[in-house]
């Protein structure tokens, strides 16, 4: 089963 | 003082239509180099980034950097009051909590002025890494929209597989499955009709189709769309805004639980 990843897991906070 | 005049006002109307379903509120950042916006959807699954360069406007002035907090629903309502052929001018004083929008008909006989309240927004900005992608696919934007619309009837997810032979979009659901394959087509007469695939490594990723369908609201901005993918990182769906900028949508993939 696939789970939706969050975009925040890929881009760091500025 | 911030002032930006765009003769092809329809571009701003289209940009707004391309953003409003994904983002409810956003900070429009004005600097001397142009207008930009970065915002996530409410579920933090996708991110949209808009750039409109200053040199794309007929007149552009920005004395001090400005972050205008805008309710996108309100902005849409007001921009719908502009005709497709109208010239649009945006204006804001440095310390004002309002954005002025002026719409001029092409012959100048009708001038409409609107004022929109700005909001105080505490937006989280993410650093988007500048990276090389394993696959870059350029295809007609209407084909991409069609594929997303068609496959969303079949299932909630689309698997995008890119190899040197082409790019394949597949979905499956309770009623069955569907697959659309696009092959490279360099012979098309119009550049927008071409399908080009640049690949250093094959890629397969799974995405929620509903987000891709929202991205395709930008279709009227550009005849072609570029998809950039690498395994295990967000997909980038890019539409050019004439020669003045772009809208880039980033979508986090579905990953194995």
JSON list of N, CA, C and O in Angstrom, two decimals, chain B residues 156-181:
[
{"chain": "B", "resi": 156, "resn": "UNK", "atom": "N", "xyz": [-7.35, 6.64, -8.43]},
{"chain": "B", "resi": 156, "resn": "UNK", "atom": "CA", "xyz": [-6.92, 7.84, -7.71]},
{"chain": "B", "resi": 156, "resn": "UNK", "atom": "C", "xyz": [-5.43, 8.12, -7.90]},
{"chain": "B", "resi": 156, "resn": "UNK", "atom": "O", "xyz": [-4.96, 9.21, -7.60]},
{"chain": "B", "resi": 157, "resn": "UNK", "atom": "N", "xyz": [-4.70, 7.11, -8.32]},
{"chain": "B", "resi": 157, "resn": "UNK", "atom": "CA", "xyz": [-3.25, 7.28, -8.46]},
{"chain": "B", "resi": 157, "resn": "UNK", "atom": "C", "xyz": [-2.84, 7.03, -9.91]},
{"chain": "B", "resi": 157, "resn": "UNK", "atom": "O", "xyz": [-3.46, 6.25, -10.62]},
{"chain": "B", "resi": 158, "resn": "UNK", "atom": "N", "xyz": [-1.76, 7.70, -10.31]},
{"chain": "B", "resi": 158, "resn": "UNK", "atom": "CA", "xyz": [-1.18, 7.42, -11.62]},
{"chain": "B", "resi": 158, "resn": "UNK", "atom": "C", "xyz": [0.28, 7.03, -11.41]},
{"chain": "B", "resi": 158, "resn": "UNK", "atom": "O", "xyz": [0.98, 7.63, -10.60]},
{"chain": "B", "resi": 159, "resn": "UNK", "atom": "N", "xyz": [0.67, 5.99, -12.12]},
{"chain": "B", "resi": 159, "resn": "UNK", "atom": "CA", "xyz": [2.07, 5.59, -12.11]},
{"chain": "B", "resi": 159, "resn": "UNK", "atom": "C", "xyz": [2.69, 6.14, -13.39]},
{"chain": "B", "resi": 159, "resn": "UNK", "atom": "O", "xyz": [2.21, 5.85, -14.48]},
{"chain": "B", "resi": 160, "resn": "UNK", "atom": "N", "xyz": [3.71, 6.97, -13.23]},
{"chain": "B", "resi": 160, "resn": "UNK", "atom": "CA", "xyz": [4.39, 7.52, -14.41]},
{"chain": "B", "resi": 160, "resn": "UNK", "atom": "C", "xyz": [5.72, 6.79, -14.57]},
{"chain": "B", "resi": 160, "resn": "UNK", "atom": "O", "xyz": [6.54, 6.76, -13.64]},
{"chain": "B", "resi": 161, "resn": "UNK", "atom": "N", "xyz": [5.89, 6.17, -15.73]},
{"chain": "B", "resi": 161, "resn": "UNK", "atom": "CA", "xyz": [7.11, 5.43, -16.00]},
{"chain": "B", "resi": 161, "resn": "UNK", "atom": "C", "xyz": [7.78, 6.05, -17.20]},
{"chain": "B", "resi": 161, "resn": "UNK", "atom": "O", "xyz": [7.17, 6.18, -18.26]},
{"chain": "B", "resi": 162, "resn": "UNK", "atom": "N", "xyz": [9.02, 6.47, -17.03]},
{"chain": "B", "resi": 162, "resn": "UNK", "atom": "CA", "xyz": [9.74, 7.08, -18.15]},
{"chain": "B", "resi": 162, "resn": "UNK", "atom": "C", "xyz": [10.96, 6.23, -18.50]},
{"chain": "B", "resi": 162, "resn": "UNK", "atom": "O", "xyz": [11.79, 5.94, -17.64]},
{"chain": "B", "resi": 163, "resn": "UNK", "atom": "N", "xyz": [11.00, 5.79, -19.73]},
{"chain": "B", "resi": 163, "resn": "UNK", "atom": "CA", "xyz": [12.17, 5.05, -20.23]},
{"chain": "B", "resi": 163, "resn": "UNK", "atom": "C", "xyz": [12.59, 5.74, -21.53]},
{"chain": "B", "resi": 163, "resn": "UNK", "atom": "O", "xyz": [11.93, 6.68, -21.97]},
{"chain": "B", "resi": 164, "resn": "UNK", "atom": "N", "xyz": [13.64, 5.22, -22.16]},
{"chain": "B", "resi": 164, "resn": "UNK", "atom": "CA", "xyz": [14.07, 5.88, -23.40]},
{"chain": "B", "resi": 164, "resn": "UNK", "atom": "C", "xyz": [13.04, 5.72, -24.51]},
{"chain": "B", "resi": 164, "resn": "UNK", "atom": "O", "xyz": [13.02, 6.49, -25.47]},
{"chain": "B", "resi": 165, "resn": "UNK", "atom": "N", "xyz": [12.16, 4.72, -24.39]},
{"chain": "B", "resi": 165, "resn": "UNK", "atom": "CA", "xyz": [11.14, 4.50, -25.42]},
{"chain": "B", "resi": 165, "resn": "UNK", "atom": "C", "xyz": [9.98, 5.48, -25.34]},
{"chain": "B", "resi": 165, "resn": "UNK", "atom": "O", "xyz": [9.25, 5.67, -26.29]},
{"chain": "B", "resi": 166, "resn": "UNK", "atom": "N", "xyz": [9.76, 6.04, -24.16]},
{"chain": "B", "resi": 166, "resn": "UNK", "atom": "CA", "xyz": [8.63, 6.94, -24.01]},
{"chain": "B", "resi": 166, "resn": "UNK", "atom": "C", "xyz": [8.22, 7.07, -22.57]},
{"chain": "B", "resi": 166, "resn": "UNK", "atom": "O", "xyz": [8.90, 6.59, -21.66]},
{"chain": "B", "resi": 167, "resn": "UNK", "atom": "N", "xyz": [7.09, 7.73, -22.39]},
{"chain": "B", "resi": 167, "resn": "UNK", "atom": "CA", "xyz": [6.58, 7.91, -21.04]},
{"chain": "B", "resi": 167, "resn": "UNK", "atom": "C", "xyz": [5.19, 7.30, -20.98]},
{"chain": "B", "resi": 167, "resn": "UNK", "atom": "O", "xyz": [4.39, 7.46, -21.88]},
{"chain": "B", "resi": 168, "resn": "UNK", "atom": "N", "xyz": [4.97, 6.54, -19.90]},
{"chain": "B", "resi": 168, "resn": "UNK", "atom": "CA", "xyz": [3.71, 5.83, -19.77]},
{"chain": "B", "resi": 168, "resn": "UNK", "atom": "C", "xyz": [3.00, 6.27, -18.50]},
{"chain": "B", "resi": 168, "resn": "UNK", "atom": "O", "xyz": [3.61, 6.40, -17.44]},
{"chain": "B", "resi": 169, "resn": "UNK", "atom": "N", "xyz": [1.71, 6.52, -18.63]},
{"chain": "B", "resi": 169, "resn": "UNK", "atom": "CA", "xyz": [0.87, 6.91, -17.50]},
{"chain": "B", "resi": 169, "resn": "UNK", "atom": "C", "xyz": [-0.14, 5.78, -17.29]},
{"chain": "B", "resi": 169, "resn": "UNK", "atom": "O", "xyz": [-0.85, 5.42, -18.23]},
{"chain": "B", "resi": 170, "resn": "UNK", "atom": "N", "xyz": [-0.19, 5.21, -16.08]},
{"chain": "B", "resi": 170, "resn": "UNK", "atom": "CA", "xyz": [-1.13, 4.12, -15.83]},
{"chain": "B", "resi": 170, "resn": "UNK", "atom": "C", "xyz": [-1.91, 4.34, -14.56]},
{"chain": "B", "resi": 170, "resn": "UNK", "atom": "O", "xyz": [-1.38, 4.87, -13.58]},
{"chain": "B", "resi": 171, "resn": "UNK", "atom": "N", "xyz": [-3.17, 3.91, -14.62]},
{"chain": "B", "resi": 171, "resn": "UNK", "atom": "CA", "xyz": [-4.01, 3.97, -13.42]},
{"chain": "B", "resi": 171, "resn": "UNK", "atom": "C", "xyz": [-4.83, 2.70, -13.35]},
{"chain": "B", "resi": 171, "resn": "UNK", "atom": "O", "xyz": [-5.14, 2.08, -14.37]},
{"chain": "B", "resi": 172, "resn": "UNK", "atom": "N", "xyz": [-5.14, 2.28, -12.13]},
{"chain": "B", "resi": 172, "resn": "UNK", "atom": "CA", "xyz": [-6.07, 1.17, -12.00]},
{"chain": "B", "resi": 172, "resn": "UNK", "atom": "C", "xyz": [-7.00, 1.39, -10.83]},
{"chain": "B", "resi": 172, "resn": "UNK", "atom": "O", "xyz": [-6.68, 2.13, -9.89]},
{"chain": "B", "resi": 173, "resn": "UNK", "atom": "N", "xyz": [-8.16, 0.77, -10.93]},
{"chain": "B", "resi": 173, "resn": "UNK", "atom": "CA", "xyz": [-9.17, 0.96, -9.89]},
{"chain": "B", "resi": 173, "resn": "UNK", "atom": "C", "xyz": [-10.13, -0.20, -9.89]},
{"chain": "B", "resi": 173, "resn": "UNK", "atom": "O", "xyz": [-9.87, -1.24, -10.51]},
{"chain": "B", "resi": 174, "resn": "UNK", "atom": "N", "xyz": [-11.27, -0.01, -9.21]},
{"chain": "B", "resi": 174, "resn": "UNK", "atom": "CA", "xyz": [-12.24, -1.09, -9.06]},
{"chain": "B", "resi": 174, "resn": "UNK", "atom": "C", "xyz": [-12.78, -1.58, -10.41]},
{"chain": "B", "resi": 174, "resn": "UNK", "atom": "O", "xyz": [-13.05, -2.75, -10.59]},
{"chain": "B", "resi": 175, "resn": "UNK", "atom": "N", "xyz": [-12.93, -0.65, -11.35]},
{"chain": "B", "resi": 175, "resn": "UNK", "atom": "CA", "xyz": [-13.56, -1.07, -12.61]},
{"chain": "B", "resi": 175, "resn": "UNK", "atom": "C", "xyz": [-12.57, -1.59, -13.65]},
{"chain": "B", "resi": 175, "resn": "UNK", "atom": "O", "xyz": [-12.97, -2.16, -14.64]},
{"chain": "B", "resi": 176, "resn": "UNK", "atom": "N", "xyz": [-11.29, -1.37, -13.42]},
{"chain": "B", "resi": 176, "resn": "UNK", "atom": "CA", "xyz": [-10.32, -1.86, -14.39]},
{"chain": "B", "resi": 176, "resn": "UNK", "atom": "C", "xyz": [-9.06, -1.00, -14.38]},
{"chain": "B", "resi": 176, "resn": "UNK", "atom": "O", "xyz": [-8.71, -0.44, -13.34]},
{"chain": "B", "resi": 177, "resn": "UNK", "atom": "N", "xyz": [-8.45, -0.89, -15.55]},
{"chain": "B", "resi": 177, "resn": "UNK", "atom": "CA", "xyz": [-7.20, -0.13, -15.59]},
{"chain": "B", "resi": 177, "resn": "UNK", "atom": "C", "xyz": [-7.07, 0.61, -16.92]},
{"chain": "B", "resi": 177, "resn": "UNK", "atom": "O", "xyz": [-7.81, 0.33, -17.87]},
{"chain": "B", "resi": 178, "resn": "UNK", "atom": "N", "xyz": [-6.15, 1.54, -16.97]},
{"chain": "B", "resi": 178, "resn": "UNK", "atom": "CA", "xyz": [-5.92, 2.29, -18.20]},
{"chain": "B", "resi": 178, "resn": "UNK", "atom": "C", "xyz": [-4.46, 2.69, -18.29]},
{"chain": "B", "resi": 178, "resn": "UNK", "atom": "O", "xyz": [-3.80, 2.92, -17.28]},
{"chain": "B", "resi": 179, "resn": "UNK", "atom": "N", "xyz": [-3.96, 2.74, -19.52]},
{"chain": "B", "resi": 179, "resn": "UNK", "atom": "CA", "xyz": [-2.57, 3.12, -19.74]},
{"chain": "B", "resi": 179, "resn": "UNK", "atom": "C", "xyz": [-2.49, 4.02, -20.97]},
{"chain": "B", "resi": 179, "resn": "UNK", "atom": "O", "xyz": [-3.12, 3.73, -21.98]},
{"chain": "B", "resi": 180, "resn": "UNK", "atom": "N", "xyz": [-1.76, 5.11, -20.85]},
{"chain": "B", "resi": 180, "resn": "UNK", "atom": "CA", "xyz": [-1.53, 5.97, -22.00]},
{"chain": "B", "resi": 180, "resn": "UNK", "atom": "C", "xyz": [-0.02, 6.10, -22.17]},
{"chain": "B", "resi": 180, "resn": "UNK", "atom": "O", "xyz": [0.69, 6.41, -21.20]},
{"chain": "B", "resi": 181, "resn": "UNK", "atom": "N", "xyz": [0.44, 5.83, -23.38]},
{"chain": "B", "resi": 181, "resn": "UNK", "atom": "CA", "xyz": [1.88, 5.95, -23.63]},
{"chain": "B", "resi": 181, "resn": "UNK", "atom": "C", "xyz": [2.13, 7.05, -24.64]},
{"chain": "B", "resi": 181, "resn": "UNK", "atom": "O", "xyz": [1.46, 7.13, -25.67]}
]
